[in-house]
Backbone as ProteinMPNN parsed JSONL, in Angstrom:
{"seq_chain_A": "MGILRRNYKRPNVETELYSRRSNRLLSRFAIALSTLAIILSSLTLARVFTLQREVEALEDSLEQLTAVPSPTATNPSNTTDSNIPVPPPAVAPDSTITPSPTATLEPGRFVQPALSNQGQVELIRVNRIPGQFDVVNVQMRIRALKPNTPLSENIDLNDTTARNPGTNETYRVISGESTGVVSLGAMQSTNQTAVDAYVWLQVPMQVNVIDIYIPNTEPFANVPIAS", "coords_chain_A": {"N_chain_A": [[144.325, -225.268, -161.936], [144.972, -223.968, -164.214], [142.532, -223.981, -165.549], [140.931, -222.26, -164.064], [142.089, -219.807, -164.552], [141.492, -219.57, -167.193], [138.698, -219.231, -167.151], [138.227, -216.77, -165.861], [137.204, -213.428, -166.238], [138.237, -210.269, -167.321], [137.422, -207.063, -166.236], [135.643, -204.555, -168.263], [137.233, -201.774, -169.122], [136.643, -199.478, -170.622], [133.922, -199.427, -170.688], [133.239, -198.888, -168.061], [134.342, -196.333, -167.763], [132.753, -194.89, -169.518], [130.299, -195.172, -168.318], [130.696, -193.844, -165.938], [131.138, -191.257, -166.873], [128.67, -190.705, -168.009], [127.055, -190.765, -165.784], [128.039, -188.545, -164.414], [127.402, -186.494, -166.219], [124.646, -186.641, -166.25], [124.173, -185.964, -163.637], [125.094, -183.315, -163.535], [123.31, -182.159, -165.332], [120.942, -182.521, -164.005], [121.444, -180.928, -161.79], [121.564, -178.448, -163.071], [118.959, -178.191, -164.034], [117.62, -178.109, -161.601], [118.648, -175.756, -160.558], [117.669, -173.893, -162.485], [114.952, -174.21, -162.057], [114.739, -173.25, -159.452], [115.428, -170.562, -159.912], [113.327, -169.714, -161.623], [111.205, -170.101, -159.908], [111.792, -168.217, -157.968], [111.547, -165.856, -159.463], [108.849, -165.999, -160.084], [107.693, -165.827, -157.532], [108.533, -163.271, -156.841], [107.144, -161.725, -158.735], [104.518, -162.33, -158.028], [104.475, -161.188, -155.477], [104.82, -158.495, -156.138], [102.484, -158.001, -157.626], [100.632, -158.407, -155.594], [101.161, -156.243, -153.902], [100.419, -154.147, -155.594], [97.692, -154.654, -155.862], [96.875, -154.241, -153.215], [97.462, -151.523, -152.938], [95.649, -150.49, -154.795], [93.256, -151.24, -153.581], [93.382, -149.644, -151.266], [93.172, -147.1, -152.416], [90.592, -147.205, -153.482], [89.114, -147.415, -151.121], [89.635, -144.921, -149.975], [88.375, -143.261, -151.808], [85.693, -144.013, -151.562], [85.286, -143.182, -149.005], [85.1, -140.406, -149.053], [82.775, -137.859, -148.502], [79.803, -137.256, -150.39], [78.99, -134.248, -152.126], [76.402, -132.101, -150.973], [73.429, -130.454, -151.981], [73.051, -127.068, -151.258], [71.126, -124.492, -149.823], [71.225, -121.366, -151.263], [70.364, -119.148, -149.836], [70.782, -119.818, -147.222], [73.468, -119.708, -146.864], [74.228, -117.156, -146.526], [75.903, -114.773, -144.668], [74.814, -113.802, -141.554], [75.789, -111.563, -140.361], [76.468, -109.792, -142.307], [75.535, -106.71, -143.573], [72.401, -106.101, -145.104], [71.7, -104.43, -148.06], [69.419, -101.689, -148.457], [66.338, -101.927, -150.308], [66.29, -100.837, -153.701], [64.87, -97.764, -154.659], [62.785, -96.448, -157.01], [63.278, -93.329, -158.56], [61.113, -90.612, -157.886], [59.203, -89.381, -160.35], [57.624, -87.204, -160.17], [58.77, -85.219, -158.739], [60.556, -83.413, -160.025], [59.162, -82.329, -162.557], [59.411, -82.616, -166.097], [59.167, -80.387, -168.902], [56.525, -80.627, -171.376], [56.881, -82.328, -174.553], [55.786, -81.041, -176.747], [55.161, -77.671, -177.322], [52.868, -75.314, -175.9], [50.344, -74.33, -178.097], [50.598, -71.217, -179.796], [51.92, -69.97, -177.715], [54.649, -69.317, -177.941], [55.269, -67.173, -180.127], [56.573, -65.007, -182.545], [57.1, -61.924, -184.345], [58.61, -61.55, -187.616], [61.093, -60.214, -189.853], [60.268, -57.487, -189.987], [57.468, -57.67, -189.552], [56.69, -58.922, -191.868], [56.711, -61.568, -191.818], [56.289, -64.477, -189.699], [57.257, -66.333, -186.833], [56.806, -69.326, -185.167], [57.392, -71.27, -182.345], [57.331, -74.737, -182.157], [58.203, -77.133, -180.985], [60.62, -77.891, -178.538], [63.131, -79.796, -177.675], [65.338, -82.321, -176.244], [67.686, -84.404, -178.049], [67.253, -87.883, -178.294], [69.678, -89.971, -176.879], [71.637, -88.119, -177.43], [72.065, -86.048, -175.334], [73.027, -83.519, -174.921], [72.231, -82.023, -176.991], [69.876, -79.887, -178.428], [66.827, -79.867, -180.059], [65.219, -77.587, -181.998], [62.162, -76.977, -183.187], [60.174, -75.308, -185.562], [57.628, -73.168, -187.029], [57.392, -71.285, -189.891], [55.864, -68.462, -191.184], [54.602, -66.669, -194.002], [53.396, -63.467, -194.162], [52.719, -61.204, -195.67], [51.951, -60.27, -199.025], [53.874, -60.365, -202.112], [56.545, -60.341, -201.213], [59.995, -59.679, -201.294], [62.561, -61.859, -202.676], [64.868, -61.628, -201.295], [64.238, -61.301, -198.688], [64.749, -63.125, -196.045], [65.306, -65.811, -193.668], [68.033, -66.922, -192.002], [68.713, -69.8, -190.612], [71.057, -70.939, -189.767], [72.444, -69.095, -188.33], [71.3, -68.994, -185.873], [71.094, -68.62, -182.333], [71.365, -69.452, -178.821], [70.766, -68.617, -175.386], [71.746, -68.822, -171.994], [69.575, -67.818, -169.596], [70.246, -67.397, -166.963], [73.049, -67.37, -166.67], [73.995, -66.08, -168.878], [75.411, -67.462, -170.768], [76.267, -68.422, -174.056], [74.909, -70.407, -176.67], [75.465, -72.268, -179.626], [74.635, -73.159, -183.089], [74.776, -76.532, -184.191], [77.05, -77.569, -186.578], [75.839, -77.85, -189.852], [73.365, -78.822, -189.094], [70.554, -77.844, -189.578], [67.668, -76.295, -191.131], [68.54, -74.354, -192.778], [68.567, -71.614, -195.007], [65.609, -69.821, -195.126], [63.402, -68.439, -197.327], [61.031, -65.908, -197.524], [59.964, -64.781, -199.826], [60.439, -66.83, -201.706], [58.739, -68.765, -200.692], [56.214, -67.634, -201.228], [56.282, -67.641, -203.987], [55.902, -70.264, -204.56], [53.416, -70.687, -203.679], [53.172, -71.185, -200.948], [52.202, -70.684, -197.7], [53.216, -71.232, -195.251], [56.001, -72.87, -193.747], [57.673, -75.647, -192.255], [60.493, -75.768, -190.113], [63.794, -76.444, -188.747], [66.367, -76.47, -186.183], [69.439, -77.428, -184.705], [70.82, -77.075, -181.515], [73.729, -76.735, -179.445], [73.52, -77.47, -176.257], [74.195, -77.587, -172.823], [73.481, -80.38, -170.598], [72.505, -79.737, -168.062], [71.071, -77.436, -168.338], [67.868, -76.119, -168.44], [66.16, -74.178, -169.345], [66.069, -71.755, -171.911], [66.935, -68.768, -173.765], [66.033, -67.972, -177.055], [67.428, -66.967, -180.095], [66.61, -66.09, -183.191], [67.635, -65.229, -186.46], [66.602, -62.05, -187.776], [64.244, -62.067, -186.377], [62.093, -61.507, -183.609], [63.302, -62.055, -180.277], [62.927, -65.139, -178.375], [61.969, -65.668, -175.134], [62.865, -67.398, -172.147], [62.352, -70.185, -172.802], [61.216, -73.419, -172.267], [63.011, -76.543, -172.082], [62.286, -79.668, -173.244], [62.651, -83.057, -172.138]], "CA_chain_A": [[144.7, -223.853, -161.908], [144.911, -223.456, -165.592], [141.113, -223.803, -165.909], [140.469, -221.043, -163.394], [142.61, -218.651, -165.277], [140.791, -219.408, -168.476], [137.314, -218.773, -166.926], [138.244, -215.441, -165.251], [137.073, -212.348, -167.228], [138.711, -208.95, -166.889], [136.402, -206.008, -166.443], [135.811, -203.683, -169.43], [137.605, -200.437, -168.616], [135.973, -198.426, -171.406], [132.502, -199.365, -170.274], [133.184, -198.212, -166.767], [134.593, -194.9, -167.97], [131.556, -194.305, -170.173], [129.239, -195.133, -167.328], [130.995, -192.759, -164.99], [130.933, -189.977, -167.55], [127.221, -190.511, -168.174], [126.485, -190.391, -164.486], [128.431, -187.156, -164.11], [126.64, -185.598, -167.094], [123.272, -186.606, -165.759], [124.147, -185.211, -162.367], [125.209, -181.886, -163.855], [122.069, -181.728, -165.977], [119.939, -182.45, -162.95], [121.737, -179.726, -160.988], [121.195, -177.28, -163.869], [117.502, -178.09, -164.017], [117.206, -177.668, -160.271], [118.973, -174.311, -160.448], [116.721, -173.155, -163.311], [113.652, -174.243, -161.382], [114.808, -172.318, -158.317], [115.395, -169.187, -160.443], [111.96, -169.434, -162.091], [110.342, -169.983, -158.726], [112.076, -166.919, -157.336], [110.937, -164.811, -160.285], [107.394, -166.08, -159.924], [107.357, -165.296, -156.216], [108.704, -161.808, -156.87], [106.031, -161.149, -159.495], [103.32, -162.453, -157.208], [104.58, -160.204, -154.402], [104.581, -157.169, -156.73], [101.058, -157.897, -157.924], [99.9, -158.298, -154.339], [101.301, -154.862, -153.424], [99.607, -153.291, -156.446], [96.292, -154.859, -155.493], [96.636, -153.586, -151.934], [97.425, -150.07, -153.172], [94.39, -150.184, -155.462], [92.187, -151.324, -152.59], [93.457, -148.456, -150.408], [92.641, -145.958, -153.164], [89.14, -147.331, -153.549], [88.575, -147.111, -149.798], [89.688, -143.472, -149.771], [87.35, -142.632, -152.638], [84.371, -144.275, -150.977], [85.179, -142.51, -147.709], [84.846, -138.973, -149.242], [81.32, -137.625, -148.544], [79.314, -136.599, -151.598], [78.49, -132.898, -151.843], [74.948, -131.957, -150.914], [72.961, -129.136, -152.441], [72.769, -126.143, -150.165], [70.282, -123.359, -150.181], [72.062, -120.148, -151.246], [69.928, -118.179, -148.831], [71.29, -120.208, -145.911], [74.902, -119.47, -146.791], [74.479, -115.733, -146.308], [76.327, -114.455, -143.313], [73.832, -112.913, -140.936], [76.446, -110.331, -139.915], [76.659, -108.886, -143.435], [74.336, -105.877, -143.686], [71.671, -106.204, -146.361], [71.392, -103.076, -148.535], [67.982, -101.432, -148.601], [65.878, -102.055, -151.697], [66.375, -99.619, -154.509], [63.589, -97.098, -154.86], [62.793, -95.67, -158.241], [63.06, -91.898, -158.293], [59.76, -90.106, -158.134], [59.258, -88.455, -161.481], [56.793, -86.024, -159.93], [59.512, -84.222, -157.965], [60.988, -82.377, -160.96], [58.535, -82.66, -163.845], [60.006, -81.985, -167.276], [58.135, -79.82, -169.772], [56.057, -81.516, -172.428], [57.669, -82.232, -175.779], [55.145, -80.055, -177.624], [54.839, -76.425, -176.627], [51.472, -74.87, -175.987], [50.162, -73.544, -179.336], [50.434, -69.778, -179.662], [52.633, -69.413, -176.564], [55.916, -68.721, -178.38], [55.097, -66.654, -181.483], [57.228, -63.701, -182.662], [57.151, -61.407, -185.721], [59.904, -61.638, -188.295], [61.291, -59.396, -191.048], [59.406, -56.289, -189.907], [56.075, -58.115, -189.638], [56.373, -59.584, -193.133], [56.586, -62.995, -191.528], [56.043, -64.86, -188.308], [57.901, -67.592, -186.432], [56.203, -69.947, -183.981], [58.093, -72.46, -181.85], [56.408, -75.858, -182.009], [58.76, -78.124, -180.059], [62.017, -77.698, -178.131], [63.432, -80.988, -176.851], [66.673, -82.915, -176.42], [67.751, -85.541, -178.962], [67.544, -89.133, -177.582], [71.042, -90.465, -177.072], [72.538, -86.96, -177.51], [71.33, -85.203, -174.399], [73.528, -82.136, -174.944], [71.764, -81.421, -178.249], [68.473, -79.467, -178.348], [66.191, -79.729, -181.365], [64.214, -76.518, -182.006], [61.292, -77.071, -184.359], [59.398, -74.064, -185.689], [56.816, -72.959, -188.245], [57.62, -69.926, -190.41], [54.731, -68.052, -192.026], [54.693, -65.439, -194.797], [52.153, -62.75, -193.855], [52.41, -60.15, -196.648], [52.247, -60.676, -200.403], [54.929, -59.692, -202.867], [57.758, -60.189, -200.41], [61.169, -59.955, -202.123], [63.29, -63.095, -202.385], [65.973, -61.324, -200.376], [63.752, -61.326, -197.316], [64.892, -64.532, -195.625], [65.752, -66.121, -192.303], [69.117, -67.905, -192.058], [68.694, -70.519, -189.337], [72.422, -71.305, -189.368], [72.948, -68.068, -187.415], [70.511, -69.012, -184.647], [71.837, -68.816, -181.094], [70.573, -69.542, -177.596], [71.48, -68.059, -174.245], [71.292, -69.212, -170.663], [69.121, -66.562, -168.954], [70.831, -67.225, -165.636], [74.501, -67.129, -166.735], [74.289, -65.388, -170.137], [76.248, -68.31, -171.629], [75.686, -68.513, -175.394], [74.996, -71.721, -177.316], [75.362, -72.057, -181.068], [74.099, -74.231, -183.929], [75.681, -77.608, -184.603], [77.317, -77.371, -188.002], [75.116, -78.704, -190.794], [72.116, -79.332, -188.52], [69.458, -76.869, -189.622], [67.016, -76.213, -192.443], [69.31, -73.41, -193.59], [67.954, -70.323, -195.31], [64.187, -69.871, -195.497], [63.046, -67.18, -197.986], [59.586, -65.669, -197.577], [59.593, -64.558, -201.235], [60.394, -68.14, -202.366], [57.531, -69.438, -200.218], [55.066, -67.102, -201.953], [56.352, -68.041, -205.39], [55.428, -71.65, -204.643], [52.089, -70.692, -203.048], [53.246, -71.698, -199.589], [52.031, -69.64, -196.686], [53.962, -71.625, -194.052], [56.905, -74.026, -193.862], [58.275, -76.101, -190.998], [61.957, -75.755, -190.148], [64.404, -76.908, -187.481], [67.768, -76.162, -185.944], [69.996, -78.124, -183.533], [71.703, -76.242, -180.709], [74.547, -77.434, -178.446], [73.131, -76.924, -174.947], [74.532, -78.553, -171.763], [72.354, -81.129, -170.052], [71.943, -79.144, -166.836], [70.285, -76.243, -168.678], [66.479, -76.503, -168.712], [65.444, -73.038, -169.941], [66.972, -70.933, -172.727], [66.41, -67.733, -174.658], [66.378, -68.35, -178.432], [67.579, -65.807, -180.988], [66.56, -66.477, -184.604], [67.914, -64.021, -187.246], [65.481, -61.262, -188.311], [63.055, -62.445, -185.622], [62.141, -61.088, -182.222], [63.786, -63.172, -179.452], [62.024, -65.941, -177.552], [62.528, -65.671, -173.785], [62.495, -68.435, -171.164], [61.751, -71.34, -173.49], [61.588, -74.654, -171.564], [63.544, -77.65, -172.891], [61.719, -80.969, -172.87], [63.618, -84.156, -172.137]], "C_chain_A": [[144.608, -223.274, -163.288], [143.505, -223.218, -166.009], [140.585, -222.533, -165.3], [140.937, -219.808, -164.124], [141.853, -218.446, -166.581], [139.393, -218.866, -168.273], [137.249, -217.356, -166.343], [138.227, -214.394, -166.35], [137.483, -211.008, -166.617], [137.62, -207.897, -167.162], [136.745, -205.115, -167.612], [136.03, -202.259, -168.93], [136.841, -199.334, -169.347], [134.516, -198.289, -170.988], [132.365, -198.647, -168.948], [133.402, -196.717, -166.916], [133.368, -194.214, -168.577], [130.418, -194.15, -169.179], [129.458, -193.998, -166.338], [130.729, -191.398, -165.625], [129.432, -189.679, -167.702], [126.586, -190.088, -166.853], [126.794, -188.944, -164.116], [127.601, -186.166, -164.941], [125.206, -185.477, -166.636], [123.167, -185.813, -164.467], [124.2, -183.715, -162.627], [123.907, -181.35, -164.468], [120.955, -181.57, -164.939], [120.138, -181.21, -162.083], [121.318, -178.466, -161.737], [119.686, -177.087, -163.875], [116.994, -177.597, -162.669], [117.453, -176.182, -160.082], [117.992, -173.453, -161.231], [115.343, -173.1, -162.655], [113.621, -173.283, -160.204], [114.702, -170.865, -158.788], [113.984, -168.815, -160.883], [110.997, -169.266, -160.925], [110.527, -168.643, -158.045], [111.428, -165.781, -158.121], [109.416, -164.801, -160.13], [106.948, -165.502, -158.592], [107.474, -163.776, -156.186], [107.553, -161.131, -157.607], [104.737, -161.201, -158.702], [103.323, -161.428, -156.089], [104.292, -158.799, -154.916], [103.101, -156.966, -157.031], [100.229, -157.733, -156.659], [99.961, -156.875, -153.792], [100.458, -153.912, -154.271], [98.132, -153.427, -156.111], [95.964, -154.17, -154.178], [96.563, -152.069, -152.093], [96.117, -149.66, -153.836], [93.22, -150.242, -154.489], [92.186, -150.122, -151.655], [92.867, -147.24, -151.11], [91.126, -146.006, -153.239], [88.493, -147.011, -152.211], [88.567, -145.612, -149.531], [88.603, -142.761, -150.586], [85.962, -142.822, -152.052], [84.183, -143.573, -149.652], [84.866, -141.034, -147.846], [83.352, -138.739, -149.318], [80.925, -136.889, -149.804], [78.763, -135.238, -151.253], [76.978, -132.861, -151.878], [74.571, -130.559, -151.318], [72.596, -128.288, -151.243], [71.912, -125.016, -150.679], [71.116, -122.093, -150.122], [71.654, -119.167, -150.173], [70.475, -118.519, -147.462], [72.763, -119.914, -145.744], [75.23, -118.011, -146.523], [74.835, -115.489, -144.858], [75.346, -113.45, -142.71], [74.444, -111.611, -140.471], [76.628, -109.323, -141.039], [75.408, -108.041, -143.588], [73.709, -105.994, -145.059], [71.316, -104.808, -146.821], [69.898, -102.895, -148.678], [67.568, -101.55, -150.052], [65.919, -100.723, -152.415], [64.979, -99.081, -154.761], [63.693, -96.25, -156.101], [62.525, -94.21, -157.924], [61.657, -91.479, -158.683], [59.821, -89.047, -159.221], [58.439, -87.199, -161.241], [57.535, -84.937, -159.175], [59.934, -83.068, -158.861], [60.393, -82.689, -162.322], [59.206, -81.911, -164.975], [58.895, -81.434, -168.15], [57.754, -80.799, -170.864], [56.855, -81.283, -173.693], [57.103, -81.16, -176.712], [54.777, -78.826, -176.812], [53.366, -76.083, -176.819], [51.285, -73.992, -177.226], [49.905, -72.065, -179.036], [51.213, -69.173, -178.518], [53.913, -68.699, -176.992], [55.796, -68.379, -179.867], [55.697, -65.252, -181.529], [57.22, -63.264, -184.13], [58.567, -61.477, -186.278], [59.897, -60.731, -189.511], [60.281, -58.231, -191.099], [57.954, -56.626, -190.203], [55.7, -58.673, -191.016], [56.178, -61.092, -192.934], [56.388, -63.223, -190.039], [56.698, -66.214, -188.037], [57.243, -68.078, -185.155], [57.012, -71.185, -183.602], [57.068, -73.558, -181.587], [56.904, -76.85, -180.96], [60.225, -77.793, -179.796], [62.363, -78.852, -177.182], [64.835, -81.51, -177.153], [66.588, -84.143, -177.311], [68.034, -86.804, -178.152], [68.933, -89.667, -177.926], [72.072, -89.363, -177.207], [71.946, -85.859, -176.629], [71.884, -83.781, -174.293], [73.144, -81.427, -176.235], [70.271, -81.133, -178.113], [67.957, -79.231, -179.764], [65.076, -78.679, -181.26], [63.431, -76.615, -183.313], [60.346, -75.865, -184.376], [58.577, -74.081, -186.962], [56.959, -71.489, -188.642], [56.492, -69.601, -191.391], [55.078, -66.763, -192.777], [53.355, -64.707, -194.674], [51.761, -61.738, -194.929], [52.76, -60.648, -198.047], [53.382, -59.857, -200.999], [56.173, -59.418, -202.017], [58.969, -60.511, -201.288], [61.877, -61.25, -201.708], [64.419, -62.868, -201.389], [65.536, -61.336, -198.919], [63.745, -62.794, -196.828], [65.354, -64.618, -194.174], [66.797, -67.23, -192.41], [69.225, -68.585, -190.692], [70.085, -70.959, -188.886], [73.018, -70.307, -188.375], [72.141, -68.011, -186.118], [71.424, -69.25, -183.447], [70.845, -68.962, -179.938], [71.414, -69.015, -176.45], [70.866, -68.571, -172.954], [70.851, -67.944, -169.929], [69.723, -66.341, -167.581], [72.297, -66.855, -165.668], [74.923, -66.332, -167.959], [75.248, -66.183, -171.036], [75.529, -68.526, -172.959], [75.933, -69.896, -175.983], [74.693, -71.545, -178.8], [74.855, -73.309, -181.784], [75.183, -75.275, -184.189], [75.832, -77.542, -186.109], [76.548, -78.383, -188.859], [73.79, -79.216, -190.291], [71.085, -78.208, -188.436], [68.828, -76.914, -191.006], [67.776, -75.272, -193.366], [68.569, -72.113, -193.785], [66.516, -70.544, -195.757], [63.81, -68.496, -196.051], [61.538, -67.045, -198.044], [59.118, -65.462, -199.02], [59.521, -65.891, -201.974], [59.155, -68.913, -201.933], [56.314, -68.95, -201.01], [55.074, -67.519, -203.415], [55.896, -69.483, -205.592], [54.089, -71.824, -203.936], [52.096, -71.384, -201.689], [53.11, -70.545, -198.617], [52.82, -69.973, -195.417], [54.84, -72.838, -194.38], [57.414, -74.37, -192.465], [59.782, -76.174, -191.154], [62.485, -76.218, -188.785], [65.838, -76.408, -187.394], [68.196, -76.9, -184.684], [71.0, -77.215, -182.834], [72.465, -77.104, -179.702], [74.31, -76.78, -177.091], [73.462, -77.955, -173.884], [73.288, -79.172, -171.139], [71.695, -80.439, -168.86], [71.102, -77.904, -167.109], [68.887, -76.681, -169.088], [65.666, -75.4, -169.386], [66.449, -72.186, -170.703], [66.189, -69.815, -173.398], [66.907, -68.062, -176.058], [66.353, -67.113, -179.314], [67.681, -66.322, -182.423], [66.759, -65.205, -185.431], [66.631, -63.382, -187.814], [64.152, -61.587, -187.624], [63.215, -61.936, -184.192], [62.533, -62.287, -181.337], [62.67, -63.876, -178.669], [62.674, -66.082, -176.175], [61.969, -66.827, -172.957], [61.734, -69.604, -171.799], [62.168, -72.613, -172.759], [62.06, -75.729, -172.552], [62.957, -78.953, -172.373], [62.79, -82.045, -172.979], [63.425, -85.019, -173.371]], "O_chain_A": [[144.175, -222.133, -163.449], [143.272, -222.296, -166.791], [139.856, -221.792, -165.96], [140.175, -218.853, -164.272], [141.607, -217.32, -167.014], [138.911, -218.111, -169.117], [136.154, -216.793, -166.367], [139.056, -214.407, -167.26], [137.087, -210.684, -165.497], [136.995, -207.891, -168.223], [137.913, -204.913, -167.947], [135.123, -201.629, -168.386], [136.437, -198.351, -168.726], [133.959, -197.192, -170.942], [131.433, -197.865, -168.763], [132.723, -195.921, -166.269], [133.004, -193.104, -168.191], [129.683, -193.163, -169.184], [128.525, -193.291, -165.956], [130.168, -190.503, -164.993], [128.995, -188.539, -167.542], [125.727, -189.208, -166.793], [125.951, -188.221, -163.588], [127.155, -185.137, -164.435], [124.62, -184.395, -166.625], [122.199, -185.087, -164.239], [123.456, -182.941, -162.026], [123.468, -180.241, -164.162], [120.153, -180.637, -164.985], [119.186, -180.536, -161.691], [120.787, -177.529, -161.141], [119.191, -175.968, -163.738], [116.072, -176.784, -162.592], [116.625, -175.449, -159.54], [117.529, -172.422, -160.742], [114.661, -172.076, -162.695], [112.628, -172.593, -159.973], [114.008, -170.046, -158.185], [113.495, -167.732, -160.56], [110.105, -168.417, -160.943], [109.567, -168.011, -157.603], [110.842, -164.865, -157.544], [108.787, -163.746, -160.054], [105.955, -164.778, -158.519], [106.645, -163.083, -155.596], [107.046, -160.098, -157.17], [103.956, -160.249, -158.699], [102.28, -160.853, -155.779], [103.624, -158.006, -154.253], [102.531, -155.914, -156.74], [99.238, -157.003, -156.651], [98.969, -156.352, -153.284], [99.85, -152.98, -153.743], [97.403, -152.435, -156.08], [94.894, -153.579, -154.037], [95.725, -151.408, -151.479], [95.538, -148.627, -153.502], [92.309, -149.416, -154.546], [91.122, -149.626, -151.286], [92.154, -146.445, -150.498], [90.453, -144.987, -153.083], [87.427, -146.397, -152.173], [87.624, -145.085, -148.94], [87.995, -141.795, -150.126], [85.151, -141.897, -152.046], [83.051, -143.38, -149.209], [84.409, -140.424, -146.879], [82.693, -139.374, -150.142], [81.639, -135.988, -150.244], [78.135, -135.07, -150.207], [76.348, -133.511, -152.712], [75.288, -129.598, -151.04], [71.912, -128.744, -150.327], [71.985, -124.644, -151.85], [71.661, -121.761, -149.07], [72.491, -118.431, -149.65], [70.625, -117.635, -146.619], [73.268, -119.872, -144.622], [76.394, -117.667, -146.314], [74.149, -115.947, -143.944], [75.086, -112.392, -143.282], [73.724, -110.648, -140.209], [76.905, -108.15, -140.789], [74.315, -108.592, -143.72], [74.413, -105.986, -146.068], [70.696, -104.055, -146.069], [69.183, -103.848, -148.989], [68.377, -101.294, -150.944], [65.638, -99.662, -151.858], [64.039, -99.827, -155.037], [64.597, -95.424, -156.223], [61.652, -93.891, -157.117], [61.099, -91.939, -159.68], [60.402, -87.976, -159.048], [58.533, -86.237, -162.004], [57.001, -83.845, -158.984], [59.716, -81.902, -158.533], [61.076, -83.267, -163.167], [59.532, -80.731, -164.848], [57.784, -81.966, -168.14], [58.531, -81.678, -171.237], [57.429, -80.214, -173.902], [57.855, -80.455, -177.384], [54.161, -78.926, -175.751], [52.722, -76.514, -177.776], [52.001, -73.004, -177.386], [49.118, -71.713, -178.158], [51.179, -67.954, -178.349], [54.233, -67.624, -176.487], [56.162, -69.167, -180.738], [55.392, -64.409, -180.687], [57.316, -64.089, -185.038], [59.56, -61.466, -185.551], [58.857, -60.499, -190.127], [59.567, -58.026, -192.081], [57.295, -55.957, -191.0], [54.519, -58.875, -191.298], [55.572, -61.78, -193.756], [56.329, -62.287, -189.242], [56.697, -67.109, -188.882], [57.135, -67.335, -184.18], [57.28, -72.041, -184.444], [56.073, -73.348, -180.893], [56.125, -77.348, -180.147], [60.973, -77.459, -180.715], [61.933, -78.87, -176.028], [65.433, -81.182, -178.178], [65.573, -84.838, -177.34], [68.987, -86.806, -177.373], [69.304, -89.795, -179.093], [73.269, -89.631, -177.11], [71.4, -84.873, -177.123], [71.277, -82.93, -173.644], [73.668, -80.355, -176.54], [69.493, -82.009, -177.735], [68.559, -78.503, -180.554], [64.11, -78.865, -180.52], [63.964, -76.371, -184.396], [59.8, -75.464, -183.348], [58.799, -74.899, -187.855], [56.691, -70.582, -187.855], [56.208, -70.371, -192.309], [55.761, -65.885, -192.248], [52.309, -65.249, -195.031], [50.576, -61.441, -195.082], [53.746, -61.361, -198.231], [53.785, -58.82, -200.473], [56.771, -58.347, -202.121], [58.962, -61.536, -201.97], [61.804, -61.677, -200.556], [64.871, -63.799, -200.723], [66.373, -61.376, -198.017], [62.854, -63.575, -197.161], [65.738, -63.624, -193.557], [66.493, -68.338, -192.852], [69.759, -68.014, -189.741], [70.264, -71.316, -187.722], [73.972, -70.623, -187.665], [72.292, -67.066, -185.343], [72.404, -69.99, -183.537], [69.663, -68.642, -180.06], [72.641, -68.973, -176.54], [69.652, -68.732, -172.833], [71.683, -67.076, -169.665], [69.717, -65.217, -167.078], [72.765, -66.112, -164.805], [76.087, -65.947, -168.073], [75.83, -65.624, -171.965], [74.325, -68.782, -172.984], [77.005, -70.479, -175.822], [73.802, -70.79, -179.186], [74.673, -74.365, -181.179], [76.352, -74.942, -184.382], [74.84, -77.467, -186.833], [76.598, -79.591, -188.627], [73.132, -79.983, -190.994], [70.79, -77.694, -187.357], [69.386, -77.497, -191.936], [67.673, -75.373, -194.589], [68.003, -71.567, -192.838], [66.243, -71.348, -196.648], [63.887, -67.497, -195.334], [60.842, -67.931, -198.54], [58.031, -65.9, -199.4], [58.626, -66.076, -202.799], [58.579, -69.646, -202.737], [55.477, -69.756, -201.417], [54.02, -67.726, -204.017], [55.541, -69.865, -206.707], [53.672, -72.941, -203.63], [51.146, -72.078, -201.326], [53.827, -69.55, -198.711], [53.066, -69.09, -194.596], [54.47, -73.702, -195.174], [57.566, -73.497, -191.61], [60.289, -76.588, -192.196], [61.736, -76.36, -187.818], [66.436, -75.985, -188.383], [67.438, -76.995, -183.718], [71.904, -76.662, -183.46], [71.927, -78.077, -179.172], [74.819, -75.696, -176.807], [73.051, -79.108, -174.017], [72.205, -78.587, -171.145], [70.484, -80.539, -168.667], [70.478, -77.374, -166.189], [68.732, -77.516, -169.979], [64.598, -75.666, -169.938], [67.546, -71.921, -170.212], [64.974, -69.891, -173.577], [68.078, -68.398, -176.234], [65.408, -66.323, -179.292], [68.689, -66.907, -182.821], [66.12, -64.192, -185.145], [65.715, -64.072, -188.262], [63.079, -61.409, -188.202], [64.313, -61.932, -183.635], [62.135, -63.415, -181.624], [61.633, -63.293, -178.354], [63.802, -66.562, -176.066], [60.793, -67.182, -173.045], [60.63, -69.953, -171.382], [63.364, -72.874, -172.637], [61.584, -75.815, -173.684], [63.115, -79.294, -171.201], [63.707, -81.957, -173.796], [64.144, -86.0, -173.557]]}, "name": "protein", "num_of_chains": 1, "seq": "MGILRRNYKRPNVETELYSRRSNRLLSRFAIALSTLAIILSSLTLARVFTLQREVEALEDSLEQLTAVPSPTATNPSNTTDSNIPVPPPAVAPDSTITPSPTATLEPGRFVQPALSNQGQVELIRVNRIPGQFDVVNVQMRIRALKPNTPLSENIDLNDTTARNPGTNETYRVISGESTGVVSLGAMQSTNQTAVDAYVWLQVPMQVNVIDIYIPNTEPFANVPIAS"}
């Protein structure tokens, strides 16, 4: 009996405690790893599901784009509604219906004595100014007929007037638009027998014929106005 007691060994309590603690720690670590793996798997699945939905949405958009028909060129003439009346073609007015007088008057047609036959005035052209159709340009030629005419014998074109023979309406000179004073005596002193002069009159567009009154000159009746 004494030998048996000597050969019997008591278990090591500290070793068993350490072993148990190690097993518990390993178990907890394994559980933690498993939990982490489950979480990562869940996140991966969620991301994959999100990407799948985005891909499906993109595919739907592409299908809608490919389903839209491309526009085709149409002939503008075919789009015209046949019920809409087509206006008749524009016809240019016939200029032969109301012919306008020529720009240059017939030579010798409008000639009048001036300053008691010491001079003479001939109308050369009576026409409207381009772009200013209510302005009439009266161009004339003034001649000195007698020698030794005093310098005081002159024609002041600033006092020229015109009259509508149908309504007796009077038209006057545009300020500053005339040759001014033409002296027969000054013409002779410079050996000029004739000078050209002009005057601008304010005449409405609808007036085509006027009487012209130049100072110290016999009046000109029924003078046509060229366009």
